[in-house]
Tab-separated table of N, CA, C and O in Angstrom:
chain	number	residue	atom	x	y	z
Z	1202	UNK	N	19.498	-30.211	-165.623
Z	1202	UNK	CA	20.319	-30.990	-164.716
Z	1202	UNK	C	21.643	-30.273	-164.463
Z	1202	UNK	O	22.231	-29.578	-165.292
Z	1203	UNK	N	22.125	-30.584	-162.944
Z	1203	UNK	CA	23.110	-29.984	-162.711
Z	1203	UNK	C	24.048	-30.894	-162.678
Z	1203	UNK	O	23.845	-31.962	-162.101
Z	1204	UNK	N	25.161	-30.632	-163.258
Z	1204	UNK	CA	26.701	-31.620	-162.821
Z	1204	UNK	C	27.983	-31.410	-162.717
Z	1204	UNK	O	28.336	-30.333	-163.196
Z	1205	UNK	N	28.569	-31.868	-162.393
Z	1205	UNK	CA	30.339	-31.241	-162.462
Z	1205	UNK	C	31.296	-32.345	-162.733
Z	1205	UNK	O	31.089	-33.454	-162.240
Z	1206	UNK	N	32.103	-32.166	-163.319
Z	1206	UNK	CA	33.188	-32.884	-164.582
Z	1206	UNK	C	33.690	-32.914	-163.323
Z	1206	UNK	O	33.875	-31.917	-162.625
Z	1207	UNK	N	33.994	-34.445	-162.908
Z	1207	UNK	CA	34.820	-35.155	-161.674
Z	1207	UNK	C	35.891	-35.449	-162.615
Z	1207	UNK	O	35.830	-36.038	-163.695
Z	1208	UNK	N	37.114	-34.812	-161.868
Z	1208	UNK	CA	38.329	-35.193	-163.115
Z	1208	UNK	C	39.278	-36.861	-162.009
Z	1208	UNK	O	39.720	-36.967	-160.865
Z	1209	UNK	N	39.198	-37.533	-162.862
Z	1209	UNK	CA	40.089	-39.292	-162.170
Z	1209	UNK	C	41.195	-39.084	-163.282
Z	1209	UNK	O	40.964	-38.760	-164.447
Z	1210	UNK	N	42.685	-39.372	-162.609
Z	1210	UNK	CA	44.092	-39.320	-162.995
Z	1210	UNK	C	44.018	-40.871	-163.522
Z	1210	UNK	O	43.994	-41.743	-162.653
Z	1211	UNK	N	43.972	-41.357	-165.252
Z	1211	UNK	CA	44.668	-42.406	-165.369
Z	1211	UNK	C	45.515	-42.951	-166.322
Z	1211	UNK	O	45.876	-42.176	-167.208
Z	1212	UNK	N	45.939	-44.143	-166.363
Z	1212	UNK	CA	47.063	-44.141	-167.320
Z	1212	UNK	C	46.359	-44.012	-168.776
Z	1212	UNK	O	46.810	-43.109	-169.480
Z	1213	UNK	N	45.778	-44.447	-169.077
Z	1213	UNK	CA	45.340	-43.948	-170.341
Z	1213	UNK	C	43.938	-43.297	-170.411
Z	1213	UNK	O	43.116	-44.188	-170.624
Z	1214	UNK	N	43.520	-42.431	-170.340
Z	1214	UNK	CA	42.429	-41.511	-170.537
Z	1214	UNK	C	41.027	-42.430	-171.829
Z	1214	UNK	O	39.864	-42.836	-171.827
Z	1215	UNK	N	41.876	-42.345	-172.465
Z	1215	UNK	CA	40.627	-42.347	-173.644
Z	1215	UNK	C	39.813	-43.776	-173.751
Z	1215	UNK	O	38.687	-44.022	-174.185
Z	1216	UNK	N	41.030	-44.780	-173.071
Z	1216	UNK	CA	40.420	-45.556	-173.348
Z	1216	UNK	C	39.558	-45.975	-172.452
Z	1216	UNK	O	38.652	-46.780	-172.667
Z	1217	UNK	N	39.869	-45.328	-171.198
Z	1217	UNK	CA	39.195	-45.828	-169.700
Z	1217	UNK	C	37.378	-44.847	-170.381
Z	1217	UNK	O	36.220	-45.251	-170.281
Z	1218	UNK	N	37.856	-43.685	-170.937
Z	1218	UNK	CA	36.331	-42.800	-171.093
Z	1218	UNK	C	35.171	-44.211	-172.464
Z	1218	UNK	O	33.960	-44.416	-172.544
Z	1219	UNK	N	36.236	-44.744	-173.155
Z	1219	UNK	CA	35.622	-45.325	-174.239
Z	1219	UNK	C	34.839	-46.311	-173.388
Z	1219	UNK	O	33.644	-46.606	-173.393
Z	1220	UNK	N	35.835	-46.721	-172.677
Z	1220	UNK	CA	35.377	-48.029	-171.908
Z	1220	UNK	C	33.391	-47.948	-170.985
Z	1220	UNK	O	32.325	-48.550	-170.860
Z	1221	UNK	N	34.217	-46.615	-170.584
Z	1221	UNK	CA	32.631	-45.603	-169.543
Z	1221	UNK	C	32.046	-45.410	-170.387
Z	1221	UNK	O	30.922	-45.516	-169.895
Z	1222	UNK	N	31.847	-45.098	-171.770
Z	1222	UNK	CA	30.537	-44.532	-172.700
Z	1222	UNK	C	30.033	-46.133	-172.895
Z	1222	UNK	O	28.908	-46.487	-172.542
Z	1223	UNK	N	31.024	-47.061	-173.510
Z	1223	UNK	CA	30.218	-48.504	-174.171
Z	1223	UNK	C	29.085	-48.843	-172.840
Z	1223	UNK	O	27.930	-49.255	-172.946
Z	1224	UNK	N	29.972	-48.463	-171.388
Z	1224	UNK	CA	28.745	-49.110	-170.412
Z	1224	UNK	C	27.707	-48.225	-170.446
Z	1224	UNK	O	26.647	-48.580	-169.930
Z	1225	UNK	N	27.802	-47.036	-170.997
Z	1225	UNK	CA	25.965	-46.272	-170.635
Z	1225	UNK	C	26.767	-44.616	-169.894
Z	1225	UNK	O	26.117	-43.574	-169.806
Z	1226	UNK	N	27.739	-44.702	-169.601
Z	1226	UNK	CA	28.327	-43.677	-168.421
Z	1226	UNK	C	29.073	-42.635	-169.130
Z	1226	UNK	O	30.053	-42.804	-169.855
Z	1227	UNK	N	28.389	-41.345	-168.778
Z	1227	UNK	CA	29.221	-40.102	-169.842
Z	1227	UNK	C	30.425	-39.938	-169.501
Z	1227	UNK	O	30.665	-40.123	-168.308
Z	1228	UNK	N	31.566	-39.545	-170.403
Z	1228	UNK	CA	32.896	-39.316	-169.588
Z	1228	UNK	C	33.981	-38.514	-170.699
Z	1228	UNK	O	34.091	-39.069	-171.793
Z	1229	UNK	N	34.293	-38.020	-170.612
Z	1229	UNK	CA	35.444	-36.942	-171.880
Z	1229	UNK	C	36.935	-37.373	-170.740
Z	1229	UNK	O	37.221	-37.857	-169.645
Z	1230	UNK	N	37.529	-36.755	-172.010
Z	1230	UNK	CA	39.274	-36.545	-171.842
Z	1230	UNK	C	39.131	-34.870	-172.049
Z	1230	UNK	O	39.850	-34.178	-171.328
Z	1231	UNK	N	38.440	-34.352	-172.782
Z	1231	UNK	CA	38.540	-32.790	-172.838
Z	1231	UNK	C	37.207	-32.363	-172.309
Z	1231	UNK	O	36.299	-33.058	-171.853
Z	1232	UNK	N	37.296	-30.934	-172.484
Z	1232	UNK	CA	35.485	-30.236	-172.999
Z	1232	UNK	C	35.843	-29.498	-171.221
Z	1232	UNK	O	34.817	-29.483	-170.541
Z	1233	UNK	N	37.084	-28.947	-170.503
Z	1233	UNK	CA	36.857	-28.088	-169.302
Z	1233	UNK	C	37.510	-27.274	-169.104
Z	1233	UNK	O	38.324	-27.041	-169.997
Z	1234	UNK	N	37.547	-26.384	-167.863
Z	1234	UNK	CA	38.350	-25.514	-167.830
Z	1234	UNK	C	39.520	-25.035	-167.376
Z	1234	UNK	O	40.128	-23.973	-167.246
Z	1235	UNK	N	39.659	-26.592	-167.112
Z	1235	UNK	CA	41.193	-26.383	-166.295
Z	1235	UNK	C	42.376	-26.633	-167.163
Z	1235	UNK	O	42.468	-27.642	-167.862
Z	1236	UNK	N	43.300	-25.678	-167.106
Z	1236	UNK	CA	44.603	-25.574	-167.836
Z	1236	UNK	C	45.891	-25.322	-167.123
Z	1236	UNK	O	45.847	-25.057	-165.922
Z	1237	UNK	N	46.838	-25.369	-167.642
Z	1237	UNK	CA	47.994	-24.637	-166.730
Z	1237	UNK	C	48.256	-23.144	-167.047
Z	1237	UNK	O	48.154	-22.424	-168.040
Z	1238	UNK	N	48.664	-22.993	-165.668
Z	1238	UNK	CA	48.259	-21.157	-165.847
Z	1238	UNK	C	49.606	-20.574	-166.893
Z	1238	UNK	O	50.632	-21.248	-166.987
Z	1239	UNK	N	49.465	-19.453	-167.526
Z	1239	UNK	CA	50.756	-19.171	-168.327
Z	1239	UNK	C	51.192	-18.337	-167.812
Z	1239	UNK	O	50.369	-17.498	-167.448
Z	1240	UNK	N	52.307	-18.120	-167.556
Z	1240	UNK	CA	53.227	-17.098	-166.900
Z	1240	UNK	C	53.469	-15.768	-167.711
Z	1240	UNK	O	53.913	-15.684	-168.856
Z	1241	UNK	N	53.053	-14.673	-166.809
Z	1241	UNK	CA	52.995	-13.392	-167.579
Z	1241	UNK	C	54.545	-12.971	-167.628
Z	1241	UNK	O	55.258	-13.005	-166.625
Z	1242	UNK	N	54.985	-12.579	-168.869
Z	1242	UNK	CA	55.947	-12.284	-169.388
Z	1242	UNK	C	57.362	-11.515	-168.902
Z	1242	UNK	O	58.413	-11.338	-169.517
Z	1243	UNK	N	56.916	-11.098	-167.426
Z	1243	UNK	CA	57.844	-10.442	-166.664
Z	1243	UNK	C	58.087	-11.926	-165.402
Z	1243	UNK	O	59.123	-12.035	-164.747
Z	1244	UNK	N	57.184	-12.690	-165.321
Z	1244	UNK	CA	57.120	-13.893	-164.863
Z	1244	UNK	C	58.462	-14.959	-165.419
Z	1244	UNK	O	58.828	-15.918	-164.738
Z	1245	UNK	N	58.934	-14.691	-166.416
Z	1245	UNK	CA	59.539	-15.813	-167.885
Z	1245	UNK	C	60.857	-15.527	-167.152
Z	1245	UNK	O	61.145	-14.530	-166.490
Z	1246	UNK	N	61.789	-16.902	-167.479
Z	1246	UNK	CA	61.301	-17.997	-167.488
Z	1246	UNK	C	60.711	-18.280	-166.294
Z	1246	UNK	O	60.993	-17.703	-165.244
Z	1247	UNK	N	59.544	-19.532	-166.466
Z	1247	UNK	CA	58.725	-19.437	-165.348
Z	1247	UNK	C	59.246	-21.259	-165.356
Z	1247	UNK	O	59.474	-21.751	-166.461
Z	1248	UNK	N	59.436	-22.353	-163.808
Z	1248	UNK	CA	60.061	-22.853	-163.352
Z	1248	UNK	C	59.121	-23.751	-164.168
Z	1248	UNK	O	58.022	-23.233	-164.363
Z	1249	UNK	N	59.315	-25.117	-164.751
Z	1249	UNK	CA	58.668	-26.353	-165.476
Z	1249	UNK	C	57.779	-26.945	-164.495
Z	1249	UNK	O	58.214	-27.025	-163.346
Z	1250	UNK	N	56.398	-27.453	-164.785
Z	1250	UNK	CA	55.279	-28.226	-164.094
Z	1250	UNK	C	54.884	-29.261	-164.722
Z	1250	UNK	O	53.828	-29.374	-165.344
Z	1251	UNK	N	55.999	-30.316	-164.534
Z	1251	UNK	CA	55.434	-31.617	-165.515
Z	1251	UNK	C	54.451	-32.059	-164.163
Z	1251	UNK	O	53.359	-32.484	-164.539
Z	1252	UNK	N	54.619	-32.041	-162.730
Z	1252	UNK	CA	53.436	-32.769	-162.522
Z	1252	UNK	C	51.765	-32.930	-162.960
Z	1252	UNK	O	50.970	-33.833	-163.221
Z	1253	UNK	N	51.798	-31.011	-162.829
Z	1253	UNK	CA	50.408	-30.676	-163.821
Z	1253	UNK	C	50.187	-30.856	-165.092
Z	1253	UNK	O	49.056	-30.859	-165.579
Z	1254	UNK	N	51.482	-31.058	-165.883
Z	1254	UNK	CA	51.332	-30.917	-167.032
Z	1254	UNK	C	51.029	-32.796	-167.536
Z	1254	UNK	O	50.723	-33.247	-168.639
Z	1255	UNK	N	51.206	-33.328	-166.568
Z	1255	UNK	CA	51.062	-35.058	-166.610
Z	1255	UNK	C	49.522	-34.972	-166.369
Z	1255	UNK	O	48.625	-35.072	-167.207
Z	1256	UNK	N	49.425	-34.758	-164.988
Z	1256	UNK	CA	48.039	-34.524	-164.613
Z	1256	UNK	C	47.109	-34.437	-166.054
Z	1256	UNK	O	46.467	-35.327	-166.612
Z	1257	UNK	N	47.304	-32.988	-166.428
Z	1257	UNK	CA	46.514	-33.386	-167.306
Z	1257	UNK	C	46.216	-33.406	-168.989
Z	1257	UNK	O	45.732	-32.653	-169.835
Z	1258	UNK	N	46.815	-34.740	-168.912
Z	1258	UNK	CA	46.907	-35.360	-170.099
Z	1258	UNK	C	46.434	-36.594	-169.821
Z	1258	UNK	O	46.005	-37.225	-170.787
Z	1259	UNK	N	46.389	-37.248	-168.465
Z	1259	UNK	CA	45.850	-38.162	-168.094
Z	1259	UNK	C	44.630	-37.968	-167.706
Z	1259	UNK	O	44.467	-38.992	-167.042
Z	1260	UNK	N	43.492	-37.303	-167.628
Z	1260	UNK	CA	42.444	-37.256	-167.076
Z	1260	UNK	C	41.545	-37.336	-167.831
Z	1260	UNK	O	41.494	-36.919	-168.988
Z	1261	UNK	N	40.426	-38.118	-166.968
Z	1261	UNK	CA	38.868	-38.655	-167.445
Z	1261	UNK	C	37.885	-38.058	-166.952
Z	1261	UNK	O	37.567	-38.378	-165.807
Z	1262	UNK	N	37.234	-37.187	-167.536
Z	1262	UNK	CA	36.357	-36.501	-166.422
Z	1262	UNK	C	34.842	-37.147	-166.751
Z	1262	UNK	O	34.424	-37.321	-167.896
Z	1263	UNK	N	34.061	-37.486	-165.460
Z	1263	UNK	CA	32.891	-38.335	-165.192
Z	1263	UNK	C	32.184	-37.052	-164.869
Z	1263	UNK	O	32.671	-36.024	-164.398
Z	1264	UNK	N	30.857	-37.322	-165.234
Z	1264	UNK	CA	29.686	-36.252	-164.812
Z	1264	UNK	C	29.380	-36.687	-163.846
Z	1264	UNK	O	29.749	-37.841	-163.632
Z	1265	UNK	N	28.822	-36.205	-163.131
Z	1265	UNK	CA	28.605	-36.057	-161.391
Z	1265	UNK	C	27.271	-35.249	-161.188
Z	1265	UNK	O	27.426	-34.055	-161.444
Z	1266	UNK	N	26.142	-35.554	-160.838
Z	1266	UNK	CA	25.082	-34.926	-160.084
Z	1266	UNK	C	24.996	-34.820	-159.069
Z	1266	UNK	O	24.983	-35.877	-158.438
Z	1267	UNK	N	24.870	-33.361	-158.186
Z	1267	UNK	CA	24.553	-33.729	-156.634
Z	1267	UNK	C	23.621	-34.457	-155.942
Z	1267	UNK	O	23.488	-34.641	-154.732
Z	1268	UNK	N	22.709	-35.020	-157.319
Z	1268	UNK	CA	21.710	-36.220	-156.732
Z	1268	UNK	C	21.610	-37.370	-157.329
Z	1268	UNK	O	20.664	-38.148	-157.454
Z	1269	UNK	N	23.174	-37.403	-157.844
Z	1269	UNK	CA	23.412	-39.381	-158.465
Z	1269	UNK	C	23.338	-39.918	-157.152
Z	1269	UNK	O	23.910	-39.859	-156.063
Z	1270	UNK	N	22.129	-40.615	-157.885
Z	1270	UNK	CA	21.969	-42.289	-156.649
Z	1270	UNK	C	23.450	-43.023	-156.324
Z	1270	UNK	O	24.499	-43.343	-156.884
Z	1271	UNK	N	22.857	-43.054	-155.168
Z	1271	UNK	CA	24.114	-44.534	-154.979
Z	1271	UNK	C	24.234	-45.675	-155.866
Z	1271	UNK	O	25.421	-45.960	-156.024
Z	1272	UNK	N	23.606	-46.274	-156.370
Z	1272	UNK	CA	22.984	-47.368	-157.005
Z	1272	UNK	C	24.118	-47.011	-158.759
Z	1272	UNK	O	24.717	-47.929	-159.319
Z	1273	UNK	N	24.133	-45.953	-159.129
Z	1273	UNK	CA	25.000	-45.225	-159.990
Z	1273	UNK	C	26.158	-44.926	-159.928
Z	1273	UNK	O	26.850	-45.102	-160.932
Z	1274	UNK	N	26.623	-44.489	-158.973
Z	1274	UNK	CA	27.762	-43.882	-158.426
Z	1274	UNK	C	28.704	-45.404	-158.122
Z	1274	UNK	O	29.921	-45.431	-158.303
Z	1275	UNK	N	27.901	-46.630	-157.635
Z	1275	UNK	CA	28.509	-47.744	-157.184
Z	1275	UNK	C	29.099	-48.604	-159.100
Z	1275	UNK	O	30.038	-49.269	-159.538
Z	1276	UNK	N	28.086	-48.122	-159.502
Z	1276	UNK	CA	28.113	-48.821	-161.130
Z	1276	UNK	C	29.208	-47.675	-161.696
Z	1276	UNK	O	29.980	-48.168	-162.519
Z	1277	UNK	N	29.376	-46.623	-161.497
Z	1277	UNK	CA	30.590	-46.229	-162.145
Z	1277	UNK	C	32.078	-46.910	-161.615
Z	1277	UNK	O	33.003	-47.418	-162.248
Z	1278	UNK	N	31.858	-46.674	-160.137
Z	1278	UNK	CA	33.108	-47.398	-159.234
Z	1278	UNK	C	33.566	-48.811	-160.715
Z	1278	UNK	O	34.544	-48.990	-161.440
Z	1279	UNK	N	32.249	-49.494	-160.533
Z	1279	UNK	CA	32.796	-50.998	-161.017
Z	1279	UNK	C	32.848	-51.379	-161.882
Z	1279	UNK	O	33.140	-52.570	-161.993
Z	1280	UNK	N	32.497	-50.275	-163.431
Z	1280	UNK	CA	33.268	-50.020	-164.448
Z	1280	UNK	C	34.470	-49.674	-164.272
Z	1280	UNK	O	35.295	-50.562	-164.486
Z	1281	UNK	N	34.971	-48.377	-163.855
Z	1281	UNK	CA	36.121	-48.302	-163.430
Z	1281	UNK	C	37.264	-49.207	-163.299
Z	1281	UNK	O	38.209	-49.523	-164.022
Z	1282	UNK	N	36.748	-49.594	-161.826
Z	1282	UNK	CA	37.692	-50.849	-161.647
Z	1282	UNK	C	38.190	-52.005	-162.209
Z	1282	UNK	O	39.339	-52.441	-162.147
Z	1283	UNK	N	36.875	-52.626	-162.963
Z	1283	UNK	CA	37.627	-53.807	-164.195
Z	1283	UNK	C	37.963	-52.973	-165.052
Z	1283	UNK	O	38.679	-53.640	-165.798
Z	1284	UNK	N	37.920	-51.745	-165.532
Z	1284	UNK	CA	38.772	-51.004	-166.942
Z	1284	UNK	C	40.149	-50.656	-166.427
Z	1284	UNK	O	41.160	-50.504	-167.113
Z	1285	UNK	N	40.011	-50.530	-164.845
Z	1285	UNK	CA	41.906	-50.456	-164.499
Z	1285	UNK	C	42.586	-51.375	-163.733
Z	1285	UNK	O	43.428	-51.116	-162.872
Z	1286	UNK	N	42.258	-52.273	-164.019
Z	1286	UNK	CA	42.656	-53.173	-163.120
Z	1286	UNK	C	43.609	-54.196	-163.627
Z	1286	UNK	O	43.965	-55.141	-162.923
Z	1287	UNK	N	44.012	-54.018	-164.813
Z	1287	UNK	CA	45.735	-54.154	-165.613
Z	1287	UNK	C	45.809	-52.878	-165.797
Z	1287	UNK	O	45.049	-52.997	-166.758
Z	1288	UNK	N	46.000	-51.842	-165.776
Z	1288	UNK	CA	45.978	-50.750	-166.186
Z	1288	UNK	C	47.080	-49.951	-164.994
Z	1288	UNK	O	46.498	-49.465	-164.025
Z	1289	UNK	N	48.840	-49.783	-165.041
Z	1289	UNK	CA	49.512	-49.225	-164.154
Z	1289	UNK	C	48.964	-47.494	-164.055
Z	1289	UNK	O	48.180	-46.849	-164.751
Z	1290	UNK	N	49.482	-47.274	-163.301
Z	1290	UNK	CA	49.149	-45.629	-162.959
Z	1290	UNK	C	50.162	-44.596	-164.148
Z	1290	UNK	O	51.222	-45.094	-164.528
Z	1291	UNK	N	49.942	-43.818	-164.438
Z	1291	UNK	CA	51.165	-43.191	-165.327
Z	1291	UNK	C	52.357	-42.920	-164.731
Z	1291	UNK	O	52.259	-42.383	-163.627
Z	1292	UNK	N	53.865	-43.213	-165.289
Z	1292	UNK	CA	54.976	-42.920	-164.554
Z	1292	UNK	C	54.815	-41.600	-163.835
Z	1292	UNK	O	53.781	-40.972	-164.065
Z	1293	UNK	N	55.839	-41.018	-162.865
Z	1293	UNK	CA	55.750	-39.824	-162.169
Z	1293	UNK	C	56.997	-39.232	-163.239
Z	1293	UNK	O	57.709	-39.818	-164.055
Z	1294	UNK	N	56.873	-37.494	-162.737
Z	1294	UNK	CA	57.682	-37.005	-163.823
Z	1294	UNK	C	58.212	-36.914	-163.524
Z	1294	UNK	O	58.274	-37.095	-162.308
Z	1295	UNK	N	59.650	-36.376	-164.513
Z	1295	UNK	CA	61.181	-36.734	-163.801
Z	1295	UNK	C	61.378	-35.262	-163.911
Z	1295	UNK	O	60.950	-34.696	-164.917
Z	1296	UNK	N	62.105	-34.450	-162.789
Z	1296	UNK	CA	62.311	-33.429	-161.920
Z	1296	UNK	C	63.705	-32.807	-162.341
Z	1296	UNK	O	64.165	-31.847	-161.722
């Protein structure tokens, strides 16, 4: 099977993924390959990225098939939604 780690921004990560495994639905806070890039040393100091660096610390990444049914894709939506739905967005970073 083929899939790709759909990364969703939320306020709390782990618990929204805990929430997606109890229903049946795979989902991590880690396990990819996206990082922030490090600035090569003639680069230094290199300018602060709390937006990315918020980004991701907040993220849930959902497996994704290019041939998840609708029928699936609608049942993740509506886990989702009752797991955030008290759930504010994470503050924005301060600049």
């Amino acid at each position: 099977h083929n899939h790709w780690l759909f990364p969703i921004v939320v306020g709390e990560p782990q618990r929204i993924c805990d929430v997606l495994q109890a229903n049946g639905i795979d989902s991590s806070t880690g396990s990819t390959q996206l990082a922030l890039v490090t600035p090569l040393p003639s680069e230094l100091p290199a300018p602060p990225t709390p937006r990315a660096e918020r980004m991701l610390k907040h993220i849930c990444y959902i497996p994704v098939t290019g041939h998840s049914p609708d029928w699936l894709l609608r049942r993740i939506v509506n886990v989702l939604a009752k797991a955030t739905s008290d759930m504010p967005l994470p503050p924005p970073p301060k600049l």
